[in-house]
Short mmCIF file of C-alpha atoms in Angstrom, two decimals:
data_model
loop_
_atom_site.label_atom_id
_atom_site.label_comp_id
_atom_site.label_asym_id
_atom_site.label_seq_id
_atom_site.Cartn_x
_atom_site.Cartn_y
_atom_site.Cartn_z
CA UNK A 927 -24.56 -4.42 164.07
CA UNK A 928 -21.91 -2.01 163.85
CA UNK A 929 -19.98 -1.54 160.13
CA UNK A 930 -16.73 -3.26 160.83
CA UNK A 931 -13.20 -1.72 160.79
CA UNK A 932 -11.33 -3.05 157.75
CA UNK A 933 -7.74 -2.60 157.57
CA UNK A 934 -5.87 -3.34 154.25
CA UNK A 935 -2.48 -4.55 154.99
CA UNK A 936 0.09 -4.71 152.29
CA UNK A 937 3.78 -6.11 152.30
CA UNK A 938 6.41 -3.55 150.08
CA UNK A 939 9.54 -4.38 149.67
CA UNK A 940 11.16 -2.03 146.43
CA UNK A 941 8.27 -0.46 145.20
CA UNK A 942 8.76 2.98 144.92
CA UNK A 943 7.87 2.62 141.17
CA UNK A 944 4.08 0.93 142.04
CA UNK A 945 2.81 2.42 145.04
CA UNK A 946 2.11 5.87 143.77
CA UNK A 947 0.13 4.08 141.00
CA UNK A 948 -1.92 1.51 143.52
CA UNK A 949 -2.27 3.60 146.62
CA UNK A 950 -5.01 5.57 145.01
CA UNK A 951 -6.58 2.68 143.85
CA UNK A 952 -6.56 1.11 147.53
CA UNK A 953 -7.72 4.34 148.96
CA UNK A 954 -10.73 5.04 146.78
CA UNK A 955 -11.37 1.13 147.75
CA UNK A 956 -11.66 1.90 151.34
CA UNK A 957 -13.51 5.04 150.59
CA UNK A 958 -16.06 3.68 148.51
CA UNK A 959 -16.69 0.90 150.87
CA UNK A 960 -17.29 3.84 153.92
CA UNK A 961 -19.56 4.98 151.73
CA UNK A 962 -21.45 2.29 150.57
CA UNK A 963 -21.88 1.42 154.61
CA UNK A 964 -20.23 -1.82 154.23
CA UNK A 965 -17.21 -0.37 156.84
CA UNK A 966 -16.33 1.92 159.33
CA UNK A 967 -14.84 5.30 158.00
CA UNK A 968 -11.83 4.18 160.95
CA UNK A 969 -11.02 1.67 157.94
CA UNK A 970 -7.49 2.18 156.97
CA UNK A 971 -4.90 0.93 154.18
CA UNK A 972 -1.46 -0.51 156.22
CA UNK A 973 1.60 -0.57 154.30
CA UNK A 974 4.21 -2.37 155.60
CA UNK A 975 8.19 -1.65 154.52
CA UNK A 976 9.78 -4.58 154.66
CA UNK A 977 13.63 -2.93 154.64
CA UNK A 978 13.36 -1.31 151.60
CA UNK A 979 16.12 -0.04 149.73
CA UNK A 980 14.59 2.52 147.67
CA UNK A 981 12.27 5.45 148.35
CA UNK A 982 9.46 3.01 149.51
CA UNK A 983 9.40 3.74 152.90
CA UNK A 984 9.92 7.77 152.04
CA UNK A 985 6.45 7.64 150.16
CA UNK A 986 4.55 5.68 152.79
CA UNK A 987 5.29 8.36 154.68
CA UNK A 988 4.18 10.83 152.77
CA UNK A 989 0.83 9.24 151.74
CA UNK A 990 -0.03 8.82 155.47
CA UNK A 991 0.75 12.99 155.98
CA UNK A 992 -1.74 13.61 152.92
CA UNK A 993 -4.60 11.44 153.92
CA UNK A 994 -5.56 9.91 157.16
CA UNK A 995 -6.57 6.45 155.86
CA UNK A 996 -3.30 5.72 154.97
CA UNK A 997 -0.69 4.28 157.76
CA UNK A 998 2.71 2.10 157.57
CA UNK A 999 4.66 0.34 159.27
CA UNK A 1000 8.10 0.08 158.79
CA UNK A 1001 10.63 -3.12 160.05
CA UNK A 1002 14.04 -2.42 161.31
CA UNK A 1003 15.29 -4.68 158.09
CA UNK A 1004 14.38 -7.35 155.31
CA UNK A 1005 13.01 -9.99 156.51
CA UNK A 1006 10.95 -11.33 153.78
CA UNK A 1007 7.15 -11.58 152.62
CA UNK A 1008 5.41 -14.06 155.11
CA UNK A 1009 7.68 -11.98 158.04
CA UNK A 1010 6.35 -8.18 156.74
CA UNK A 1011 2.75 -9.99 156.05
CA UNK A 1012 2.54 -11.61 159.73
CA UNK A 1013 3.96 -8.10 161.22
CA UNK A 1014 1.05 -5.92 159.56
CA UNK A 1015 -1.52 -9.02 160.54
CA UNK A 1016 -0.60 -8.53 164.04
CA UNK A 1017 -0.30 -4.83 164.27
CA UNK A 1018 -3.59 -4.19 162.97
CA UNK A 1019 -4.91 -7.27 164.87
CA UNK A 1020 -5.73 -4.69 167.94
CA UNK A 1021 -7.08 -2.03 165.68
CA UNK A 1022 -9.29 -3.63 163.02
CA UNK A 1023 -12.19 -6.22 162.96
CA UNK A 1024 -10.91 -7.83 159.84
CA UNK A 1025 -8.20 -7.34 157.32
CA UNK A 1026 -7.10 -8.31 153.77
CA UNK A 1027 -3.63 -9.01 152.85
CA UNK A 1028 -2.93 -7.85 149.38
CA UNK A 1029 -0.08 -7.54 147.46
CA UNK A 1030 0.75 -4.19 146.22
CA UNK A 1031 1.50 -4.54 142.31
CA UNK A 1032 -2.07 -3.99 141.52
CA UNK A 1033 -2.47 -7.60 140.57
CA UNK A 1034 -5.03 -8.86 142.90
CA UNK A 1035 -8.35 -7.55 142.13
CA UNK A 1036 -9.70 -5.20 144.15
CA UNK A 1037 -13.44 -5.51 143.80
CA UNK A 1038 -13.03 -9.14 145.27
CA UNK A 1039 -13.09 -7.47 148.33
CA UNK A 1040 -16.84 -6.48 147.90
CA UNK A 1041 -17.82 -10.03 147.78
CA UNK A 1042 -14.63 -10.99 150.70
CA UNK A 1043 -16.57 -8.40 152.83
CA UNK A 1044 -20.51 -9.83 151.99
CA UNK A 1045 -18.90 -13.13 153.27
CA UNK A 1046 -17.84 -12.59 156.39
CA UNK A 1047 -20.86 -10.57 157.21
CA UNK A 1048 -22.50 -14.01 156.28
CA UNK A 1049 -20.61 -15.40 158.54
CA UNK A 1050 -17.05 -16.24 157.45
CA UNK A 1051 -13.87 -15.82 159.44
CA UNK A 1052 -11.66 -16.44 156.65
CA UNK A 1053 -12.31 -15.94 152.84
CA UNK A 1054 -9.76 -16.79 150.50
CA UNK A 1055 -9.13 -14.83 147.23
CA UNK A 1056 -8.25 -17.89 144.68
CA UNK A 1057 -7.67 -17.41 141.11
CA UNK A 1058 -10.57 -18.86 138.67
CA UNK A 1059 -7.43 -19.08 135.55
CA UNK A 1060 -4.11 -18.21 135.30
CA UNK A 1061 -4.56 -16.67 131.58
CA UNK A 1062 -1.83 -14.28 132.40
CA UNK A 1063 0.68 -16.33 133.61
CA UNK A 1064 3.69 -17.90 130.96
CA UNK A 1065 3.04 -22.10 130.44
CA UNK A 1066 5.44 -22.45 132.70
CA UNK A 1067 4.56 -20.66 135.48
CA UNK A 1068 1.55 -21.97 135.34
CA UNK A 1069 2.62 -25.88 135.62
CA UNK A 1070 5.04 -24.96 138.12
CA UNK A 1071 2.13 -23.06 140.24
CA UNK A 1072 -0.22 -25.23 139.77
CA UNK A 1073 1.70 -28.26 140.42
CA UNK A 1074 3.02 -27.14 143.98
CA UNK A 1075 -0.46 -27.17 145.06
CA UNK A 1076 -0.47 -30.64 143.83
CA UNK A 1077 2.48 -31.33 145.51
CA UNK A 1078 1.56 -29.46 148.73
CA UNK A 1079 -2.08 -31.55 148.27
CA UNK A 1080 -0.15 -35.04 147.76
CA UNK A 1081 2.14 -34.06 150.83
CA UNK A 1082 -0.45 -33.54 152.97
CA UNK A 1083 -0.66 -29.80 153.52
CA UNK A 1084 -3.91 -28.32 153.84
CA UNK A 1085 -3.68 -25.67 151.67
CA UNK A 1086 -6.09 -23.55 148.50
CA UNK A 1087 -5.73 -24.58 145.16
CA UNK A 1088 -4.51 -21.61 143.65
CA UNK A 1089 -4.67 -19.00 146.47
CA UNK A 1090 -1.92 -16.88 147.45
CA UNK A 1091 -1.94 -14.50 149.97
CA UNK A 1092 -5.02 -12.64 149.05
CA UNK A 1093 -7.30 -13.51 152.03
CA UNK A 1094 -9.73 -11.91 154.75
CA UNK A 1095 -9.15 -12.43 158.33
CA UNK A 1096 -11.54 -11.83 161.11
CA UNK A 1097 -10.22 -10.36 164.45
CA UNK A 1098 -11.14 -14.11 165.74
CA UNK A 1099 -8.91 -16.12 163.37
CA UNK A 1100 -5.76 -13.15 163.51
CA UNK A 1101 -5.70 -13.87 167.43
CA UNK A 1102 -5.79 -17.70 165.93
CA UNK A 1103 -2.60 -16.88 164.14
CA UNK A 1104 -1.14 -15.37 167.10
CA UNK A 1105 -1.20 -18.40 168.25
CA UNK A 1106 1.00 -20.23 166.15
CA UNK A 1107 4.89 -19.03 166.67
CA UNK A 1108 6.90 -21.07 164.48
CA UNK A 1109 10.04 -19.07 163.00
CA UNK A 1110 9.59 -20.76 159.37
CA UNK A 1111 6.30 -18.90 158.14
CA UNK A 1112 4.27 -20.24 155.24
CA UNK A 1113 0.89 -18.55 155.99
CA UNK A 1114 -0.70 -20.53 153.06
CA UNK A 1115 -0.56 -23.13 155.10
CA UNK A 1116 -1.14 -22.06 158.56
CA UNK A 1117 -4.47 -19.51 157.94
CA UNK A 1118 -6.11 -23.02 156.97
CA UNK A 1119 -5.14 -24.72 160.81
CA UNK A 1120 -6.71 -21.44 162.54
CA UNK A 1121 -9.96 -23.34 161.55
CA UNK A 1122 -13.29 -21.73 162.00
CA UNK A 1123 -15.73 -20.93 158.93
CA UNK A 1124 -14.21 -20.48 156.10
CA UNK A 1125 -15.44 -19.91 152.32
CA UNK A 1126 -13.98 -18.53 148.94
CA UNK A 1127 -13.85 -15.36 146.53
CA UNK A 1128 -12.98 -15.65 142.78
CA UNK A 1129 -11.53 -13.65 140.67
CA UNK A 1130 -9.11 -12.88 137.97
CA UNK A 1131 -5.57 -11.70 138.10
CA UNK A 1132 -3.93 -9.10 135.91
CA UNK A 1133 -0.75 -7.93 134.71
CA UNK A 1134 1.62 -6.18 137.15
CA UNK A 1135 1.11 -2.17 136.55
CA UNK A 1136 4.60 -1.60 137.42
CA UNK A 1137 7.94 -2.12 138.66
CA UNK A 1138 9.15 -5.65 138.64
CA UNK A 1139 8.42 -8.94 139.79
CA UNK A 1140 10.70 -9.51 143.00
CA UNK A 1141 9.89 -13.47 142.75
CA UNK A 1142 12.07 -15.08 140.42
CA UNK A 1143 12.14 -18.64 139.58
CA UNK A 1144 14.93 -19.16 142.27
CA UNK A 1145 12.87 -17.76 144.91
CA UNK A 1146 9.77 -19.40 144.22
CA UNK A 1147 11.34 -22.60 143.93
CA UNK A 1148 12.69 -22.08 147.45
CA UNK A 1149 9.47 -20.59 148.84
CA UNK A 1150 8.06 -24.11 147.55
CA UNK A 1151 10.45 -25.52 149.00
CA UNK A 1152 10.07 -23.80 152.80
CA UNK A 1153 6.37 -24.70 152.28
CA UNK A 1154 6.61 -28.21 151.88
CA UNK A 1155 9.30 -28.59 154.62
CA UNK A 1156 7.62 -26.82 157.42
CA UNK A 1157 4.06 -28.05 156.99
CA UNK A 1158 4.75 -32.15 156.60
CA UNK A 1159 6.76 -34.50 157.03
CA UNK A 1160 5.85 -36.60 154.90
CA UNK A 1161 9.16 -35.97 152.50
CA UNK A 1162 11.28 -38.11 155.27
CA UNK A 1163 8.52 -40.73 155.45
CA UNK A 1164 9.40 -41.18 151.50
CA UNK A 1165 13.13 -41.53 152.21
CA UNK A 1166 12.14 -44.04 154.60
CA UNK A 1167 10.55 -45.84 151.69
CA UNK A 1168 13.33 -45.03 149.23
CA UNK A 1169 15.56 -46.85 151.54
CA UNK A 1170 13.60 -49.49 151.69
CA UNK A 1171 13.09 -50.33 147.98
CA UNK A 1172 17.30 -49.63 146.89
CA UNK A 1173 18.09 -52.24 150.43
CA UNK A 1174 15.50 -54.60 148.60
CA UNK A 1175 16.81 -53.98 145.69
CA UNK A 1176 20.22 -54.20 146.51
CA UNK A 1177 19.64 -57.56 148.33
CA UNK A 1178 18.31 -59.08 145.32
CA UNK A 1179 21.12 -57.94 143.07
CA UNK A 1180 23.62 -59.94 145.52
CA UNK A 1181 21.85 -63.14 145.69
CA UNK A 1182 21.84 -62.70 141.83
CA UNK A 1183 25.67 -62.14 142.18
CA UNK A 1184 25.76 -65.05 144.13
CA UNK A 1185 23.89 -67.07 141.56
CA UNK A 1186 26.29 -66.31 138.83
CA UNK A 1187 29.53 -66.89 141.04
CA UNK A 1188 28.24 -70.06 141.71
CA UNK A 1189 27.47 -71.30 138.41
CA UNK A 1190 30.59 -69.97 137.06
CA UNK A 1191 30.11 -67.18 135.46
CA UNK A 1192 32.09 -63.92 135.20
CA UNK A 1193 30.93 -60.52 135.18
CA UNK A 1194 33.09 -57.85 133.22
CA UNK A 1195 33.46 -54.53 133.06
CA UNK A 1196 32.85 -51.46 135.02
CA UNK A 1197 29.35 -50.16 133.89
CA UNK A 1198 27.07 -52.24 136.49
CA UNK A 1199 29.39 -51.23 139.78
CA UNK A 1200 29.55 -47.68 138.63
CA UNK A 1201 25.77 -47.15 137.97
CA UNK A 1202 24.92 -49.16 141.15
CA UNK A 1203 27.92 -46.55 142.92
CA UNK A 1204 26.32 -43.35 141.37
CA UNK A 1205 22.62 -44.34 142.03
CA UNK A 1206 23.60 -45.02 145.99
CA UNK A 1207 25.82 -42.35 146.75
CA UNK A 1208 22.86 -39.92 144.87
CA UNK A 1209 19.88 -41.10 147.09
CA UNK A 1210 22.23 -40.56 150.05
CA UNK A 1211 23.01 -37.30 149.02
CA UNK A 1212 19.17 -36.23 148.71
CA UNK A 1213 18.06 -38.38 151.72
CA UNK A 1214 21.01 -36.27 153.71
CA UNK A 1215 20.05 -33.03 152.00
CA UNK A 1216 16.18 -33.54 152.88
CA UNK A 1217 17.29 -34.13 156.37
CA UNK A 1218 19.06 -31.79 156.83
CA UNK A 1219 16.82 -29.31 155.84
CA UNK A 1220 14.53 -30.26 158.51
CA UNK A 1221 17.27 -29.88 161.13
CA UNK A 1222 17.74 -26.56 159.55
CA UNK A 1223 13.98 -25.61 160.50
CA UNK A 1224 14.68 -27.26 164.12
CA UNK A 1225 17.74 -25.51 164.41
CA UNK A 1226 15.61 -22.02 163.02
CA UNK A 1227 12.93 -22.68 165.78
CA UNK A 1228 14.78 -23.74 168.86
CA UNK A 1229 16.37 -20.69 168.84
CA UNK A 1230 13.03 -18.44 169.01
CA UNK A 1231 14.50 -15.30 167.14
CA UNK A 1232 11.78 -12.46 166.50
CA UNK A 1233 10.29 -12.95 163.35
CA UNK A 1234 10.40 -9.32 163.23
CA UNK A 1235 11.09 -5.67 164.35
CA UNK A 1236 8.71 -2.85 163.62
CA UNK A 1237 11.80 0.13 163.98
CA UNK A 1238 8.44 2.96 163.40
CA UNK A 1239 5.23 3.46 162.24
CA UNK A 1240 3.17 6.19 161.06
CA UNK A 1241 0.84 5.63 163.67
CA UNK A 1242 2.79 6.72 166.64
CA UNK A 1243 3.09 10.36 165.30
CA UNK A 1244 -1.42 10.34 165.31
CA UNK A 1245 -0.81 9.09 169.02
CA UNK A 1246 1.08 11.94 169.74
#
């Protein structure tokens, strides 16, 4: 069998102040793995620029001129993580036999890909690099994490307990993914649907080695959010039922009214109407925001916009 071609693709969005720091620790990696026989020496480490503002792209650039397993690819704007992820995925989809995403902060441990690589030559299409603790995380990111899986689990979605996008991919399942074109990406969710053999990696995360963090609570509340949305539907099932229980409820509270009228008694005040007011006009509120989130989505996917535009790449100077 011949030593597969591993490409490492990895999103950057900002990170002039990291990469010089992990790109030698992704190269020796690749190199190490060439020389233990495990891959091809064609194995290369894919940076992707997703519209960086800083000197990111400037140093890609560079690192591909000084060594010949690096390579980037660089999209005509900002189009966010899952976009510059799915955009490397595809580009080295017709170059590689299997790739690992990995985020560039150094996180993600990098000797998980050892045992990523022993799986799939066992037989795996997809491995998944999930966390075994979450030691370094605050309290609260860690109940906030760890409860969107449980969310995402209750909701239906089919997706890792805590695995992010730290994952091996066979040529098989990338031209899987091709498959799928929805506009609203949450690859968490969609890597599972590809199917075919699948099995896990564990490891431990560490501290960030520079730069900063460009997911703050607001965005990962929203990436939550785009996740649950776009892989069930179960959220507008649940309205259903919320309707269902406040019209029941509301039913009994008039033949209650009734009751009182006709036995002659008076009800004063204002606090009863108000807090029955408030509590209706709030679950129509949600139930319309819910909705209309959906329609959102709809509206995002009817209109089939490129999820995005590679504007160069390193790799068309070596075709030169």
């Amino acid at each position: 069998m011949d030593k597969p071609v591993l490409y490492i693709v990895i999103p950057c969005y900002n990170e002039e102040a990291v990469l010089p720091v992990t790109s030698g620790m992704f190269l020796k990696k690749i190199t190490d793995l060439a020389a233990a026989q495990k891959i091809s020496d064609e194995s290369r480490v894919m940076f992707v620029n997703d519209g960086s503002k800083d000197r990111t792209w400037a140093i890609i650039q560079e690192l591909a001129e000084t060594d010949g397993h690096f390579c980037g690819v660089c999209l005509s704007r900002n189009r966010g993580h899952q976009n510059a992820l799915l955009a490397g995925l595809m580009t080295a989809k017709d170059l590689a036999d299997i790739t690992i995403s990995i985020d560039c902060d150094g996180q993600d441990d990098i000797n998980a890909m050892d045992a990523m690589i022993e799986e799939y030559l066992g037989g795996s299409d997809v491995v998944y690099g999930v966390r075994s603790k979450r030691d370094t995380d605050t309290w609260f990111k860690r109940t906030t994490a760890e409860g969107f899986y449980r969310v995402m689990k209750m909701l239906g979605a089919d997706v890792v307990f805590n695995h992010a996008d730290y994952r091996l991919l066979s040529k098989r399942a990338l031209e899987g993914l091709a498959q799928f074109k929805e506009v609203n990406l949450f690859l968490r969710g969609l890597v599972p649907l590809v199917g075919y053999r699948s099995s896990s990696v564990y490891y431990e995360r560490a501290e960030r080695l520079a730069g900063e963090s460009h997911y703050p609570l607001k965005k990962m509340l929203a990436f939550a959010f785009d996740g649950i949305t776009s892989l069930s539907v179960k959220p507008l099932r649940l309205i259903t039922l919320l309707g269902i229980l406040v019209s029941t409820c509301s039913f009994l509270a008039i033949i209650v009214t009734l009751i009182i009228k006709i036995f002659g008694f008076t009800v004063t005040g204002w606090t009863s109407m108000i807090c029955a007011v408030y509590f209706i006009g709030g679950v129509q509120l949600l139930s319309i925001g819910v909705i209309g989130e959906y329609i959102g989505k709809i509206y995002n996917e009817t209109k089939s916009r490129p999820r995005f535009i590679i504007s160069e790449t390193t790799m068309e100077k070596d075709n030169k």
